[in-house]
CSV table of C-alpha atoms and ligand atoms in Angstrom, one decimal:
chain,number,residue,atom,x,y,z
V,1,MET,CA,7.5,-16.6,37.4
V,2,SER,CA,6.4,-15.5,34.0
V,3,LEU,CA,3.0,-16.2,32.6
V,4,ASN,CA,3.1,-18.9,29.8
V,5,PHE,CA,1.0,-17.7,26.8
V,6,ASP,CA,1.5,-21.0,24.8
V,7,SER,CA,-2.0,-22.4,25.6
V,8,LEU,CA,-3.7,-19.0,24.9
V,9,PHE,CA,-2.7,-18.5,21.2
V,10,VAL,CA,-5.2,-19.2,18.5
V,11,GLY,CA,-4.2,-22.3,16.4
V,12,ASP,CA,-1.9,-22.2,13.4
V,13,VAL,CA,-0.4,-18.7,13.9
V,14,PRO,CA,3.3,-19.0,12.8
V,15,ASP,CA,6.1,-17.4,14.8
V,16,GLY,CA,7.0,-14.3,12.8
V,17,GLY,CA,10.6,-13.9,14.1
V,18,ARG,CA,10.4,-10.6,16.0
V,19,VAL,CA,14.0,-9.5,15.6
V,20,ALA,CA,14.9,-11.5,12.5
V,21,PRO,CA,17.1,-9.3,10.4
V,22,VAL,CA,16.3,-8.9,6.7
V,23,LYS,CA,19.5,-10.1,5.0
V,24,ARG,CA,19.9,-8.4,1.7
V,25,GLY,CA,22.4,-9.2,-1.1
V,26,LYS,CA,24.8,-6.6,-2.6
V,27,TYR,CA,23.2,-7.7,-5.8
V,28,ASP,CA,19.6,-7.6,-4.6
V,29,PHE,CA,17.4,-9.2,-7.2
V,30,ALA,CA,15.1,-10.7,-4.5
V,31,VAL,CA,12.7,-8.1,-3.3
V,32,ALA,CA,10.7,-5.6,-5.5
V,33,TYR,CA,12.6,-2.5,-4.6
V,34,PRO,CA,12.5,0.5,-6.9
V,35,ASP,CA,15.5,2.4,-8.1
V,36,PRO,CA,16.8,4.1,-4.8
V,37,VAL,CA,18.7,6.9,-6.6
V,38,SER,CA,15.6,8.4,-8.3
V,39,LEU,CA,13.3,8.5,-5.3
V,40,PRO,CA,11.7,12.0,-5.5
V,41,ASN,CA,12.9,13.1,-2.0
V,42,GLU,CA,13.3,16.8,-2.8
V,43,HIS,CA,9.8,17.1,-4.3
V,44,ILE,CA,8.4,15.1,-1.3
V,45,VAL,CA,10.0,17.6,1.1
V,46,GLU,CA,8.5,20.5,-0.9
V,47,SER,CA,5.1,18.7,-0.8
V,48,VAL,CA,5.4,18.2,3.0
V,49,ALA,CA,5.8,22.0,3.4
V,50,GLU,CA,2.9,22.8,1.1
V,51,ALA,CA,0.6,20.2,2.6
V,52,LEU,CA,1.3,21.4,6.1
V,53,ALA,CA,0.9,25.0,5.2
V,54,GLU,CA,-2.5,24.4,3.5
V,55,ASN,CA,-4.0,21.5,5.5
V,56,GLY,CA,-1.7,21.0,8.6
V,57,SER,CA,-4.5,21.8,11.0
V,58,ASP,CA,-6.4,18.7,9.7
V,59,LEU,CA,-3.8,16.6,11.5
V,60,ALA,CA,-5.6,17.5,14.8
V,61,ILE,CA,-8.6,15.5,13.6
V,62,TYR,CA,-8.8,11.7,13.2
V,63,PRO,CA,-8.9,11.0,9.5
V,64,HIS,CA,-12.0,10.0,7.5
V,65,PRO,CA,-12.5,6.2,8.1
V,66,GLN,CA,-12.0,5.6,4.3
V,67,GLY,CA,-8.8,7.8,4.3
V,68,ASN,CA,-8.0,11.3,3.4
V,69,THR,CA,-10.7,12.8,1.1
V,70,LEU,CA,-8.3,14.9,-1.0
V,71,LEU,CA,-6.2,11.8,-1.9
V,72,ARG,CA,-9.3,9.7,-2.6
V,73,GLN,CA,-10.4,12.5,-5.0
V,74,TYR,CA,-7.0,12.3,-6.7
V,75,VAL,CA,-7.2,8.5,-6.9
V,76,ALA,CA,-10.7,8.7,-8.4
V,77,GLU,CA,-9.5,11.1,-11.1
V,78,LYS,CA,-6.4,9.0,-11.9
V,79,LEU,CA,-8.4,5.8,-12.2
V,80,SER,CA,-10.8,7.5,-14.5
V,81,ARG,CA,-8.0,9.0,-16.7
V,82,ASP,CA,-5.7,6.0,-16.7
V,83,ARG,CA,-7.7,2.8,-16.1
V,84,ASP,CA,-11.2,3.8,-17.5
V,85,ILE,CA,-12.7,3.3,-14.0
V,86,ASN,CA,-15.5,5.5,-12.9
V,87,ALA,CA,-15.4,5.6,-9.2
V,88,GLY,CA,-16.6,8.4,-7.0
V,89,VAL,CA,-14.6,9.6,-4.1
V,90,ASP,CA,-17.0,7.6,-1.8
V,91,ASP,CA,-16.1,4.5,-3.7
V,92,ILE,CA,-12.4,4.6,-2.8
V,93,ILE,CA,-10.9,3.3,0.4
V,94,LEU,CA,-7.3,4.0,1.1
V,95,GLY,CA,-5.0,1.4,2.6
V,96,ASN,CA,-1.5,1.0,4.1
V,97,GLY,CA,-0.2,-0.2,0.7
V,98,SER,CA,-2.4,-2.4,-1.5
V,99,GLY,CA,-1.6,-5.5,0.6
V,100,HIS,CA,-3.8,-4.0,3.2
V,101,PRO,CA,-7.0,-3.8,1.1
V,102,ILE,CA,-6.2,-7.3,-0.2
V,103,GLU,CA,-6.1,-8.5,3.3
V,104,LEU,CA,-9.4,-6.8,4.2
V,105,LEU,CA,-11.0,-8.3,1.1
V,106,CYS,CA,-9.8,-11.8,2.1
V,107,ARG,CA,-11.2,-11.3,5.5
V,108,VAL,CA,-14.6,-10.3,4.4
V,109,LEU,CA,-14.9,-13.0,1.8
V,110,ILE,CA,-13.1,-16.2,2.9
V,111,ASN,CA,-14.1,-18.7,5.4
V,112,PRO,CA,-11.7,-21.6,6.2
V,113,GLY,CA,-11.7,-24.1,3.3
V,114,ASP,CA,-13.2,-21.7,0.7
V,115,VAL,CA,-11.8,-22.1,-2.8
V,116,VAL,CA,-9.9,-19.1,-4.2
V,117,ILE,CA,-8.4,-19.2,-7.7
V,118,THR,CA,-5.0,-17.7,-8.6
V,119,ASP,CA,-2.4,-18.2,-11.4
V,120,ASP,CA,-0.1,-21.2,-11.2
V,121,PHE,CA,2.6,-18.8,-9.9
V,122,VAL,CA,1.5,-15.6,-8.3
V,123,TYR,CA,2.5,-12.8,-5.8
V,124,GLY,CA,3.5,-14.4,-2.5
V,125,GLY,CA,2.0,-11.6,-0.3
V,126,THR,CA,-1.5,-12.4,-1.5
V,127,LEU,CA,-0.9,-16.2,-1.1
V,128,ASN,CA,0.0,-15.5,2.5
V,129,ASN,CA,-3.2,-13.4,3.0
V,130,LEU,CA,-5.2,-16.3,1.5
V,131,ARG,CA,-3.4,-18.8,3.8
V,132,LYS,CA,-4.1,-16.7,6.8
V,133,GLN,CA,-7.8,-17.2,6.0
V,134,PHE,CA,-7.2,-20.9,5.4
V,135,ALA,CA,-8.3,-20.7,1.8
V,136,ASP,CA,-8.2,-23.7,-0.5
V,137,ILE,CA,-6.0,-22.0,-3.1
V,138,ARG,CA,-6.2,-23.5,-6.6
V,139,GLY,CA,-3.7,-22.4,-9.3
V,140,VAL,CA,-4.7,-22.2,-12.9
V,141,GLN,CA,-2.0,-22.8,-15.5
V,142,SER,CA,-0.9,-19.9,-17.7
V,143,ASP,CA,0.7,-19.8,-21.1
V,144,ALA,CA,3.0,-16.9,-22.3
V,145,SER,CA,-0.2,-14.7,-22.7
V,146,GLY,CA,-1.4,-15.4,-19.1
V,147,MET,CA,-4.2,-17.4,-17.4
V,148,ASP,CA,-5.8,-19.9,-19.8
V,149,PRO,CA,-9.6,-19.3,-19.8
V,150,GLU,CA,-10.4,-22.9,-20.6
V,151,ALA,CA,-8.3,-24.1,-17.7
V,152,LEU,CA,-10.0,-21.5,-15.5
V,153,ASP,CA,-13.4,-22.8,-16.7
V,154,ALA,CA,-12.4,-26.4,-15.9
V,155,THR,CA,-11.1,-25.4,-12.4
V,156,ILE,CA,-14.2,-23.5,-11.5
V,157,THR,CA,-16.4,-26.3,-12.8
V,158,GLU,CA,-14.5,-28.9,-10.8
V,159,ALA,CA,-14.7,-26.8,-7.6
V,160,LYS,CA,-18.5,-26.4,-8.1
V,161,SER,CA,-18.9,-30.1,-8.6
V,162,GLN,CA,-17.3,-30.5,-5.2
V,163,GLY,CA,-19.9,-28.1,-3.7
V,164,LYS,CA,-17.2,-25.4,-3.3
V,165,LYS,CA,-18.0,-22.5,-5.6
V,166,PRO,CA,-14.9,-20.3,-5.7
V,167,LYS,CA,-15.0,-17.0,-3.7
V,168,PHE,CA,-13.0,-15.1,-6.3
V,169,VAL,CA,-10.3,-15.3,-9.0
V,170,TYR,CA,-7.2,-13.2,-8.1
V,171,LEU,CA,-5.6,-11.7,-11.2
V,172,ILE,CA,-2.6,-9.4,-11.7
V,173,ALA,CA,-3.6,-8.8,-15.3
V,174,THR,CA,-0.8,-6.3,-16.1
V,175,PHE,CA,2.9,-7.3,-15.7
V,176,GLN,CA,2.0,-10.3,-13.6
V,177,ASN,CA,4.2,-10.9,-10.6
V,178,PRO,CA,6.3,-13.0,-11.0
V,179,GLN,CA,5.6,-14.2,-14.6
V,180,GLY,CA,5.7,-10.8,-16.3
V,181,TRP,CA,3.0,-11.3,-19.0
V,182,THR,CA,0.0,-8.9,-19.5
V,183,LEU,CA,-3.4,-10.2,-20.4
V,184,SER,CA,-4.6,-8.8,-23.7
V,185,GLU,CA,-8.0,-7.1,-23.9
V,186,ALA,CA,-9.3,-10.2,-25.7
V,187,ARG,CA,-7.9,-12.5,-23.0
V,188,ARG,CA,-9.4,-10.3,-20.3
V,189,LYS,CA,-12.8,-10.6,-22.0
V,190,GLU,CA,-12.5,-14.4,-22.3
V,191,ILE,CA,-11.7,-14.7,-18.6
V,192,LEU,CA,-14.6,-12.4,-17.7
V,193,ALA,CA,-16.9,-14.4,-19.9
V,194,VAL,CA,-15.9,-17.5,-17.8
V,195,THR,CA,-16.2,-15.8,-14.4
V,196,GLN,CA,-19.5,-14.1,-15.3
V,197,LYS,CA,-21.0,-17.4,-16.5
V,198,HIS,CA,-20.1,-19.0,-13.2
V,199,GLU,CA,-21.0,-15.8,-11.2
V,200,VAL,CA,-17.6,-15.7,-9.5
V,201,PRO,CA,-16.0,-12.3,-8.8
V,202,ILE,CA,-12.5,-11.2,-9.8
V,203,LEU,CA,-10.0,-9.4,-7.5
V,204,GLU,CA,-7.9,-7.3,-10.0
V,205,ASP,CA,-4.5,-6.3,-8.5
V,206,ASP,CA,-3.3,-3.5,-10.8
V,207,CYS,CA,-0.2,-2.3,-8.9
V,208,TYR,CA,2.1,-2.4,-11.9
V,209,ALA,CA,-0.3,-0.7,-14.5
V,210,ASP,CA,1.9,2.5,-14.6
V,211,ASN,CA,5.2,0.7,-14.9
V,212,ARG,CA,5.0,0.1,-18.7
V,213,TYR,CA,8.2,0.4,-20.7
V,214,ASP,CA,7.0,-0.9,-24.2
V,215,GLY,CA,3.7,-1.3,-25.9
V,216,GLU,CA,0.2,0.1,-25.4
V,217,SER,CA,-1.8,0.2,-22.2
V,218,VAL,CA,-4.6,-2.3,-21.9
V,219,THR,CA,-7.8,-1.2,-20.2
V,220,SER,CA,-8.7,-2.6,-16.7
V,221,ILE,CA,-10.8,-5.7,-16.2
V,222,PHE,CA,-12.9,-3.5,-13.9
V,223,ASN,CA,-13.8,-1.4,-16.9
V,224,LEU,CA,-14.7,-4.4,-19.1
V,225,ASP,CA,-17.0,-5.9,-16.6
V,226,ASP,CA,-20.7,-4.9,-16.8
V,227,THR,CA,-22.0,-7.1,-13.9
V,228,ASP,CA,-20.5,-5.4,-10.9
V,229,SER,CA,-18.3,-8.4,-10.2
V,230,VAL,CA,-14.8,-6.9,-10.1
V,231,MET,CA,-12.9,-5.6,-7.0
V,232,TYR,CA,-9.9,-3.5,-7.7
V,233,VAL,CA,-6.7,-2.6,-5.8
V,234,GLY,CA,-3.8,-0.3,-6.7
V,235,SER,CA,-0.8,1.2,-5.0
V,236,PHE,CA,1.7,4.1,-4.8
V,237,SER,CA,4.5,1.6,-3.9
V,238,LYS,CA,5.7,1.0,-7.4
V,239,ILE,CA,5.4,4.6,-8.6
V,240,ILE,CA,6.7,6.5,-5.5
V,241,SER,CA,8.1,4.0,-3.0
V,242,PRO,CA,7.0,1.1,-0.8
V,243,GLY,CA,8.1,3.3,2.2
V,244,MET,CA,5.0,5.5,1.5
V,245,SER,CA,2.8,2.6,2.4
V,246,LEU,CA,-0.2,3.9,0.5
V,247,GLY,CA,-2.6,1.9,-1.6
V,248,TYR,CA,-6.3,1.9,-2.4
V,249,MET,CA,-9.3,-0.1,-3.5
V,250,THR,CA,-12.6,0.2,-5.1
V,251,ALA,CA,-15.3,-2.4,-5.4
V,252,PRO,CA,-19.1,-2.8,-5.7
V,253,PRO,CA,-20.9,-0.9,-2.9
V,254,SER,CA,-21.9,-4.0,-0.9
V,255,VAL,CA,-18.2,-5.1,-0.7
V,256,LEU,CA,-17.0,-1.6,0.2
V,257,ASP,CA,-19.6,-1.5,3.0
V,258,LYS,CA,-18.4,-4.9,4.4
V,259,VAL,CA,-14.7,-3.8,4.2
V,260,MET,CA,-15.6,-0.6,6.2
V,261,GLY,CA,-17.2,-2.9,8.8
V,262,ILE,CA,-13.9,-4.5,9.6
V,263,LYS,CA,-11.6,-1.6,8.9
V,264,THR,CA,-12.5,0.2,12.1
V,265,GLY,CA,-9.5,1.4,14.0
V,266,GLN,CA,-7.1,0.7,11.1
V,267,ARG,CA,-6.1,4.3,10.2
V,268,VAL,CA,-4.2,5.2,7.1
V,269,SER,CA,-1.7,8.0,7.8
V,270,GLU,CA,-3.4,11.4,7.2
V,271,PHE,CA,0.1,13.0,7.1
V,272,THR,CA,1.3,10.7,4.3
V,273,ALA,CA,-1.9,11.0,2.4
V,274,LEU,CA,-1.8,14.8,2.4
V,275,VAL,CA,1.8,14.9,1.2
V,276,VAL,CA,1.2,12.3,-1.5
V,277,GLU,CA,-1.8,14.2,-2.8
V,278,LYS,CA,0.2,17.4,-3.1
V,279,TYR,CA,3.1,15.6,-4.7
V,280,ALA,CA,1.0,13.5,-7.1
V,281,ARG,CA,-0.9,16.4,-8.5
V,282,LYS,CA,2.3,18.3,-9.3
V,283,TYR,CA,4.9,15.7,-10.1
V,284,LEU,CA,3.7,12.1,-10.3
V,285,ASP,CA,3.1,11.9,-14.0
V,286,SER,CA,6.6,13.2,-14.9
V,287,HIS,CA,8.1,11.0,-12.2
V,288,ILE,CA,6.5,7.9,-13.6
V,289,GLU,CA,7.9,8.8,-17.1
V,290,LYS,CA,11.3,9.3,-15.5
V,291,ILE,CA,11.4,6.0,-13.5
V,292,ASN,CA,10.0,4.1,-16.5
V,293,GLY,CA,12.9,5.3,-18.5
V,294,ILE,CA,15.3,4.1,-15.8
V,295,GLN,CA,13.6,0.8,-15.3
V,296,ARG,CA,13.5,0.1,-19.0
V,297,GLY,CA,17.3,0.5,-19.1
V,298,LYS,CA,17.7,-1.9,-16.1
V,299,ARG,CA,15.3,-4.4,-17.6
V,300,ASP,CA,17.3,-4.3,-20.8
V,301,ALA,CA,20.6,-4.6,-18.9
V,302,MET,CA,19.3,-7.7,-17.1
V,303,LEU,CA,18.0,-9.3,-20.2
V,304,SER,CA,21.2,-8.8,-22.1
V,305,ALA,CA,23.3,-10.1,-19.1
V,306,ILE,CA,21.0,-13.1,-18.9
V,307,GLY,CA,21.3,-13.7,-22.6
V,308,GLU,CA,25.1,-13.5,-22.5
V,309,ASN,CA,25.5,-15.6,-19.4
V,310,PHE,CA,22.7,-18.2,-19.5
V,311,GLY,CA,22.6,-18.9,-23.3
V,312,THR,CA,20.4,-21.9,-23.8
V,313,SER,CA,20.7,-23.3,-20.3
V,314,ALA,CA,17.5,-21.6,-19.0
V,315,GLU,CA,14.2,-20.1,-20.2
V,316,TRP,CA,13.2,-16.6,-19.2
V,317,SER,CA,10.4,-14.0,-19.6
V,318,ASN,CA,10.7,-10.8,-21.6
V,319,PRO,CA,8.2,-8.4,-19.9
V,320,ASP,CA,7.0,-5.1,-21.3
V,321,GLY,CA,6.9,-3.6,-17.8
V,322,GLY,CA,6.8,-4.4,-14.1
V,323,LEU,CA,9.9,-5.3,-12.1
V,324,TYR,CA,10.8,-8.9,-12.7
V,325,ILE,CA,12.3,-11.6,-15.0
V,326,TRP,CA,10.9,-15.1,-14.4
V,327,MET,CA,13.4,-17.8,-15.1
V,328,LYS,CA,13.0,-21.6,-15.5
V,329,LEU,CA,16.0,-23.9,-14.9
V,330,LYS,CA,16.1,-27.6,-15.7
V,331,ASP,CA,13.9,-30.1,-13.8
V,332,GLY,CA,15.3,-31.2,-10.5
V,333,VAL,CA,17.2,-27.9,-9.6
V,334,ASP,CA,16.4,-26.8,-6.1
V,335,MET,CA,16.4,-23.0,-5.9
V,336,VAL,CA,15.1,-23.1,-2.3
V,337,ALA,CA,18.4,-24.5,-1.2
V,338,LEU,CA,20.5,-22.7,-3.8
V,339,HIS,CA,19.1,-19.2,-3.1
V,340,LYS,CA,20.4,-19.3,0.5
V,341,LYS,CA,23.8,-20.5,-0.7
V,342,ALA,CA,23.9,-17.8,-3.4
V,343,LEU,CA,23.2,-15.1,-0.8
V,344,ASP,CA,26.0,-16.4,1.5
V,345,GLU,CA,28.6,-17.2,-1.2
V,346,ILE,CA,28.2,-14.6,-3.9
V,347,ASP,CA,26.0,-11.9,-2.2
V,348,VAL,CA,23.3,-12.3,-4.8
V,349,GLY,CA,19.7,-12.3,-3.7
V,350,VAL,CA,17.0,-14.1,-5.7
V,351,HIS,CA,13.7,-15.7,-4.8
V,352,PRO,CA,12.9,-19.3,-5.5
V,353,GLY,CA,9.9,-20.1,-7.6
V,354,SER,CA,8.1,-22.0,-4.9
V,355,ASN,CA,7.6,-18.7,-3.0
V,356,TYR,CA,5.0,-18.0,-5.7
V,357,SER,CA,3.2,-21.4,-6.0
V,358,PRO,CA,-0.2,-21.9,-4.3
V,359,ASP,CA,1.1,-25.1,-2.7
V,360,GLY,CA,4.4,-23.4,-1.6
V,361,VAL,CA,6.4,-26.4,-2.9
V,362,SER,CA,6.0,-26.5,-6.8
V,363,GLY,CA,8.4,-24.4,-8.9
V,364,LYS,CA,11.6,-25.0,-7.0
V,365,ASN,CA,13.4,-25.0,-10.4
V,366,TYR,CA,12.2,-21.4,-11.1
V,367,LEU,CA,13.6,-18.1,-9.8
V,368,ARG,CA,12.4,-14.5,-9.8
V,369,LEU,CA,14.9,-11.8,-10.6
V,370,CYS,CA,13.9,-8.2,-9.8
V,371,PHE,CA,15.8,-5.5,-11.8
V,372,GLY,CA,14.6,-2.5,-9.9
V,373,TYR,CA,17.3,-1.8,-7.2
V,374,ASN,CA,20.8,-2.2,-8.6
V,375,ASP,CA,22.3,-0.1,-11.4
V,376,SER,CA,23.0,-1.6,-14.8
V,377,ASP,CA,26.7,-2.4,-14.1
V,378,GLU,CA,25.8,-4.1,-10.8
V,379,ILE,CA,23.1,-6.0,-12.7
V,380,GLN,CA,25.7,-7.2,-15.2
V,381,THR,CA,28.1,-8.3,-12.5
V,382,GLY,CA,25.4,-9.9,-10.3
V,383,ILE,CA,24.0,-12.0,-13.2
V,384,SER,CA,27.4,-13.1,-14.2
V,385,LEU,CA,28.2,-14.2,-10.6
V,386,LEU,CA,24.8,-16.0,-10.5
V,387,SER,CA,25.4,-18.0,-13.7
V,388,ASP,CA,28.9,-19.0,-12.6
V,389,PHE,CA,27.5,-20.1,-9.2
V,390,LEU,CA,24.6,-22.1,-10.8
V,391,THR,CA,27.1,-23.7,-13.2
V,392,LYS,CA,29.3,-24.7,-10.3
V,393,GLU,CA,26.3,-26.2,-8.5
V,394,GLY,CA,25.3,-28.2,-11.6
V,395,ALA,CA,22.1,-26.2,-12.1
V,396,LEU,CA,23.0,-25.2,-15.7
V,397,ASP,CA,24.1,-27.4,-18.6
P,1,LIG,C1,1.2,-7.9,-7.2
P,1,LIG,C2,1.4,-7.2,-6.0
P,1,LIG,N1,0.3,-6.8,-5.3
P,1,LIG,C3,0.5,-6.1,-4.1
P,1,LIG,C4,1.7,-5.8,-3.6
P,1,LIG,C5,1.8,-5.1,-2.3
P,1,LIG,O1,2.3,-3.8,-2.5
P,1,LIG,P1,2.0,-2.7,-1.4
P,1,LIG,O2,1.3,-3.2,-0.3
P,1,LIG,O3,3.4,-2.1,-1.1
P,1,LIG,O4,1.2,-1.7,-2.2
P,1,LIG,C6,2.9,-6.2,-4.3
P,1,LIG,C7,4.2,-5.9,-3.8
P,1,LIG,O5,5.2,-6.3,-4.3
P,1,LIG,C8,2.7,-6.9,-5.5
P,1,LIG,O6,3.7,-7.3,-6.3
């Protein structure tokens, strides 16, 4: 007889589907994959050889609890150069991607029922981390320029009047996922003025900061804050590959200390960190320039295909960077049902908008289209198939 674990599990843990296959479309606009052809595999191989020749014996030792020191030094230098963030090597903690530090921050800050503020549509991975902590997630509406500071003020004021001062505001200020906008410096300052007035911290997720195809870089919120109220996460996923599984965070010292209190036993691969440090110092800047050129072309291909095929029957974003187009269809369209049908019938993968709403239900008539993976011809074909499919389903006029 087998032991039955059912009565032993902690409450509300969903079944993850151990062997559920990830079904991907031939035209894969669903997940944020980068261009597979330009992955820098040769330079990575070269960096493996160099890293092992120079530091291979370090692999005999368990890594520093905050992650490899050489890579933390590189991250500190990059943040200072590119994001105007002055963090010492001791102020950086590496993670297995940036989702890992986001999870750790959620764990040290959120008790069940605590209010956390996000955009009205926002990255689903963070929503899931917030849900795991049973946060009361409240979305603030955004306009084409991002989160509305007055609406933020009203949302914080309302939560405080209910005795629930928010734990933090989560912001993807540059090339927001999925909406695509970037907060201007002025808007960042307006948002900071609101959060500082209410003494509510910000968690700034800056994982797309390097993926700019047009326009000028905007400084980080971390830099604009003078009250030690911003926590910051970044990643190598969008500039090398998600398969590297390397990200990082910095934050005020008391937050870093707490994070280290629960990170025990969660190692970040020393091998990967040594390789990425070698690779990044030699090649990362030129690689970013190269992939930005490629992704600019793919964004333009998707925008022109959408323009040709969707005409006036939808509204969509026109982002200066990042990986997504955010599209709104007419009220009543149910992309939750249609996205599954599209995958089966036309081999096109998209994500329904409700994946990005704090309540998990709103936004069914929106979809997110990622232009990173397919080439421009495939993008053209996939978008044309999608618009024919949506027309057939009555989703377009
Ligand atoms: C806004 C945002 N933050 C964090 C992540 C997590 O990325 P990773 O854990 O691979 O660094 C993603 C991935 O798509 C993202 O879009």
